[in-house]
Amino acid sequence: MKYATQVSEIINAFSPAPLKISQMKEFYCDGTMEYRMSDKYNSPIEDIFDICQKPEECAAVLLLGHRGCGKSTELNRMTERLHSIGYYVKTIACSDLDLFNIVHSDLFILMGEALLEIAKELDCEIEEGILNDIMNFWYEGTETLISQSQEAASLETGVSMETGGILASILNIFAKIKTDLRFNEETRKEYRKKINVRSSEWVQILGSISKEIMKKTEGKQPIMIFEDLDKLNPEDAWRVFYNYAAILSGMEFPIIYTFPIGLSYDGRFSAMESYFITKTLPMIKIETMENQPFQEGIEIIYEIVKKRADLKLFEGDVLKKLIQYTGGALRDLFHVINASAKRALRRNSETISMEDAECALEELKTSLTRRIEQKDYDFLLNIYNGNKERIEDKEKLLKMLQAAVVLEYNGKRWHNLHPLVVKFFKDQGLISDGRE
């Protein structure tokens, strides 16, 4: 990623992808927590950072937050800090699998691969007995599948049993298993059945690998972050977590799972809190509960944009309007900045005009309002008019949060309509408060 000094560079600078560790120094904007939490000393990410260093406490965390609020970037920043004090952290991208066909046992397979990758990075000499336990676990009942996995992986990587060692061979097996989990229904069933039937044995093996790693890290535990699970649809999320909360939270090393924020309003969520530490990363607030501009939040978003681009690329009040109508949702802001820049490029303009911005906002507004029906209007208008905290219809709230037409803010967990939905209602004559 490159700092944008011209319109043609904006699209790359405002990619929706989270910042990588290598990009933090140049592009990360610190100090957002005060405007997310309404308290400069309260930070869910700092809490998780502390939890990861206290192995005697429960170390399974559910991190909630709207898609695009900055969870992945904040977790990458935390990973950088943990690395600096000697911890090994592995971020697991669950999108490598099929998110519409994922079950809890898949996560255990990914845990095994991640731990072995850490061991390889550390040049950790895992006891031969543990490696044999892993090989035997996957061989028993699936000898043909594993042999095929070894053969295919060896052809791809050039590593064989004779030359690569047992650890390399096992990692090859995991690579093939992961491919099968995504594309091969028949073998996927076999792998999942094995984990389901012998889950306690596999958990014990994972614990043994973790202990071997700790011998190389002066007692510091390996840490895992599961990304993309917040993208699961509700029933898939419950299928993965609800009936398996005890085992998913029972690892001997810290694990952070991203989790859909809307499900915290489902009655089943209270049972989850008995097993997991739950933390929420809210949006950056740019309005108050009274629907008035919150200037401090607006200014911190200016700083985020300023880290990535020369503000002279935005004419007049263009950036102000883009921030105003995206409600602190950084993904939406980046989307409309990119759409505005593309239109400016097609005009051969060196700057983004108000017309470019308005076209981009109109496109996003159309996308958002397609997600609501007329029967939802009263519910949404009730939120806008003041019922922002105690919302009785949790099912409807869940639906609106998933659609991103309702946004959630700071530690008190209050709600407001997406500003573009407010604009839609004003255009329809359903809101007339005298403010643009």
XYZ file of C-alpha atoms in Angstrom, residues 18-325:
308
model
C -7.042 -4.756 7.128
C -3.632 -3.234 7.699
C -0.829 -5.760 7.765
C 1.779 -5.697 10.514
C 4.329 -4.312 8.047
C 1.992 -1.366 7.317
C 1.245 -0.350 10.899
C 4.048 2.164 11.376
C 3.074 4.232 8.337
C -0.706 3.889 8.215
C -2.093 2.887 11.634
C -4.009 5.633 13.439
C -3.785 5.303 17.213
C -6.169 6.883 19.682
C -9.514 5.706 18.289
C -10.596 3.836 21.432
C -11.676 6.931 23.325
C -14.173 7.693 20.563
C -15.290 4.094 20.266
C -15.750 3.489 23.991
C -16.414 7.028 25.326
C -13.566 6.347 27.769
C -9.890 6.743 26.863
C -8.898 4.139 29.470
C -11.310 1.430 28.287
C -10.195 -0.783 25.409
C -11.392 -4.287 24.481
C -8.152 -4.836 22.570
C -6.031 -3.923 25.612
C -8.165 -6.330 27.649
C -7.471 -9.143 25.184
C -3.762 -8.227 25.117
C -3.684 -8.669 28.912
C -5.672 -11.931 28.803
C -3.180 -13.465 26.371
C -0.422 -13.024 28.943
C -2.304 -14.630 31.845
C -2.467 -18.377 31.199
C -4.032 -19.072 34.562
C -7.240 -17.323 33.500
C -9.895 -18.264 30.954
C -8.219 -17.619 27.633
C -11.030 -18.013 25.089
C -12.383 -14.723 23.770
C -15.263 -13.833 21.479
C -14.547 -10.491 19.791
C -17.686 -8.827 18.457
C -17.953 -5.864 16.132
C -19.588 -4.726 12.929
C -17.885 -5.824 9.744
C -15.565 -3.036 8.709
C -15.235 -1.440 12.128
C -11.509 -2.248 12.270
C -11.371 -5.531 14.205
C -8.800 -7.161 11.947
C -6.531 -4.124 11.911
C -6.690 -3.844 15.711
C -5.953 -7.569 16.086
C -2.993 -7.258 13.714
C -1.720 -4.316 15.775
C -2.090 -6.407 18.930
C -0.244 -9.270 17.236
C 2.648 -6.935 16.462
C 2.848 -5.933 20.134
C 2.716 -9.542 21.311
C 5.482 -10.502 18.875
C 7.631 -7.719 20.301
C 7.538 -9.322 23.763
C 8.197 -12.866 22.603
C 4.773 -14.369 21.891
C 4.018 -16.361 18.770
C 0.613 -15.541 17.294
C -1.034 -17.288 14.377
C -3.972 -15.654 12.583
C -6.175 -18.250 10.893
C -8.230 -17.076 7.908
C -11.394 -19.188 8.009
C -12.319 -17.782 4.608
C -9.787 -20.321 3.275
C -12.628 -22.787 3.895
C -16.233 -22.571 2.730
C -17.910 -20.254 5.251
C -21.304 -21.615 4.171
C -20.217 -25.127 5.107
C -18.084 -24.913 8.213
C -18.495 -26.815 11.487
C -16.719 -26.751 14.832
C -14.489 -29.738 14.006
C -12.950 -27.769 11.125
C -11.631 -25.267 13.666
C -9.811 -28.032 15.538
C -8.118 -29.148 12.330
C -7.016 -25.567 11.654
C -5.700 -25.301 15.221
C -3.487 -28.326 14.656
C -2.047 -26.917 11.452
C -1.449 -23.519 13.074
C 0.380 -24.973 16.080
C 2.615 -27.087 13.862
C 3.407 -24.055 11.694
C 4.472 -22.166 14.829
C 6.613 -25.140 15.846
C 8.255 -25.113 12.427
C 8.929 -21.347 12.628
C 10.582 -21.882 16.013
C 12.567 -24.861 14.762
C 10.947 -26.677 17.655
C 11.941 -30.310 18.127
C 8.614 -31.877 19.001
C 8.952 -35.193 20.774
C 8.755 -38.106 18.388
C 5.956 -39.654 20.442
C 3.740 -36.603 19.890
C 4.419 -36.617 16.143
C 3.607 -40.321 16.026
C 0.364 -39.648 17.916
C -0.593 -37.110 15.261
C 0.246 -39.463 12.397
C -1.622 -42.334 14.026
C -4.627 -40.132 14.746
C -5.050 -39.298 11.059
C -4.005 -42.673 9.679
C -6.411 -44.845 11.686
C -9.512 -45.426 9.575
C -8.402 -43.053 6.814
C -5.192 -44.685 5.572
C -6.119 -44.287 1.917
C -7.103 -40.655 2.321
C -3.890 -39.803 4.153
C -1.715 -41.660 1.645
C -3.366 -39.694 -1.128
C -2.798 -36.512 0.867
C 0.875 -37.246 1.329
C 1.408 -38.125 -2.313
C -0.409 -35.043 -3.630
C 1.241 -32.673 -1.165
C 4.687 -34.102 -1.851
C 4.252 -33.528 -5.576
C 3.220 -29.921 -4.894
C 5.992 -29.041 -2.436
C 8.822 -31.377 -3.368
C 8.951 -32.745 0.202
C 8.814 -36.483 0.879
C 8.820 -38.632 3.975
C 12.461 -39.490 3.350
C 13.790 -35.976 2.844
C 11.397 -33.683 4.648
C 11.005 -35.283 8.038
C 7.859 -36.183 9.939
C 6.834 -32.600 10.768
C 7.023 -31.492 7.132
C 5.013 -34.544 6.089
C 2.346 -33.822 8.672
C 2.071 -30.220 7.483
C 1.630 -31.543 3.934
C -1.188 -33.743 5.179
C -2.885 -30.753 6.819
C -2.615 -28.731 3.615
C -4.418 -31.485 1.714
C -7.011 -31.962 4.475
C -7.785 -28.234 4.340
C -8.294 -28.442 0.584
C -10.605 -31.420 1.038
C -12.608 -29.576 3.694
C -13.419 -26.947 1.108
C -13.891 -28.965 -2.058
C -14.332 -32.693 -1.385
C -17.591 -33.639 0.302
C -16.814 -37.337 0.731
C -13.439 -36.944 2.431
C -14.686 -33.901 4.380
C -17.198 -36.135 6.143
C -14.484 -38.613 7.106
C -12.196 -35.986 8.615
C -15.031 -34.367 10.562
C -16.235 -37.734 11.851
C -12.755 -38.517 13.154
C -12.574 -35.252 15.113
C -16.110 -35.631 16.462
C -15.557 -39.198 17.689
C -12.097 -38.580 19.154
C -12.240 -34.901 20.075
C -10.812 -35.329 23.587
C -7.814 -37.193 22.169
C -7.207 -34.442 19.600
C -7.500 -31.701 22.219
C -4.895 -33.523 24.301
C -2.568 -33.661 21.280
C -3.022 -29.929 20.713
C -2.128 -29.303 24.351
C 1.017 -31.409 23.980
C 2.154 -29.422 20.931
C 1.517 -26.194 22.832
C 3.722 -27.358 25.705
C 6.512 -28.233 23.277
C 6.314 -24.737 21.816
C 6.470 -23.182 25.284
C 9.813 -24.905 25.861
C 11.216 -22.681 23.100
C 9.490 -19.462 24.195
C 10.426 -19.346 27.885
C 6.952 -20.450 28.917
C 4.984 -18.064 26.689
C 1.939 -19.758 25.212
C 1.152 -19.779 21.501
C -1.857 -17.578 20.660
C -4.443 -18.078 17.920
C -6.816 -15.654 16.237
C -9.693 -16.989 14.140
C -10.648 -14.403 11.528
C -13.806 -14.260 9.368
C -16.127 -16.130 11.739
C -18.031 -12.866 12.205
C -19.089 -13.294 8.558
C -21.054 -16.466 9.329
C -24.797 -16.259 8.948
C -26.634 -16.669 12.289
C -27.594 -20.325 12.178
C -24.168 -21.376 10.926
C -22.577 -19.411 13.772
C -24.754 -21.163 16.326
C -24.020 -24.529 14.706
C -20.293 -23.893 15.111
C -20.335 -22.424 18.622
C -23.446 -23.108 20.651
C -23.328 -26.858 21.269
C -19.532 -26.904 21.383
C -18.812 -23.875 23.558
C -17.203 -25.958 26.304
C -14.677 -27.651 24.058
C -13.945 -24.577 21.916
C -13.200 -22.584 25.049
C -11.211 -25.356 26.701
C -7.870 -25.095 24.942
C -4.625 -24.817 26.918
C -3.605 -21.699 24.972
C -5.328 -18.364 24.293
C -7.745 -18.215 21.358
C -9.634 -15.206 19.994
C -12.666 -15.932 17.829
C -14.355 -13.156 15.868
C -18.126 -13.478 16.257
C -21.206 -11.839 14.647
C -22.189 -8.847 16.787
C -25.897 -9.186 16.076
C -26.027 -12.568 17.792
C -25.318 -10.947 21.144
C -29.030 -10.035 21.105
C -30.091 -13.652 20.701
C -31.264 -15.377 23.895
C -28.695 -18.118 23.391
C -25.801 -15.692 23.781
C -26.038 -15.544 27.577
C -25.145 -19.246 27.705
C -22.043 -18.530 25.614
C -20.836 -15.970 28.138
C -20.465 -18.764 30.682
C -17.632 -20.181 28.559
C -16.065 -17.244 26.728
C -14.824 -13.806 27.657
C -16.792 -11.495 25.363
C -15.451 -8.165 24.116
C -16.984 -5.692 21.671
C -15.188 -3.243 19.379
C -17.755 -0.539 18.550
C -17.891 1.892 15.671
C -16.273 5.294 15.994
C -19.083 7.576 17.125
C -19.676 10.613 14.886
C -23.095 11.540 16.324
C -24.507 11.766 19.826
C -27.588 9.937 21.011
C -29.484 13.186 20.359
C -28.539 13.006 16.640
C -26.077 15.892 16.923
C -22.587 15.824 15.334
C -19.834 14.460 17.597
C -16.852 16.501 16.460
C -14.132 14.521 18.247
C -15.168 11.326 16.468
C -15.334 13.094 13.130
C -11.832 14.469 13.639
C -10.314 11.070 14.428
C -11.762 9.720 11.164
C -10.158 12.668 9.368
C -6.880 11.496 10.914
C -7.433 7.933 9.634
C -7.953 9.286 6.106
C -5.008 11.686 6.465
C -2.735 8.718 7.241
C -3.523 7.268 3.812
C -4.005 10.224 1.479
C -3.321 13.904 0.892
C -6.530 15.665 1.945
C -6.094 18.115 -0.936
C -7.393 15.351 -3.192
C -10.873 16.042 -1.765
C -12.495 19.285 -2.895
C -14.140 21.613 -0.368
C -16.377 19.730 2.085
C -16.308 16.444 0.157
C -14.532 14.417 2.839
C -16.720 15.941 5.543
C -19.818 14.750 3.679
C -18.432 11.256 3.097
C -17.674 10.892 6.816
C -21.046 12.358 7.820
C -23.020 9.868 5.741
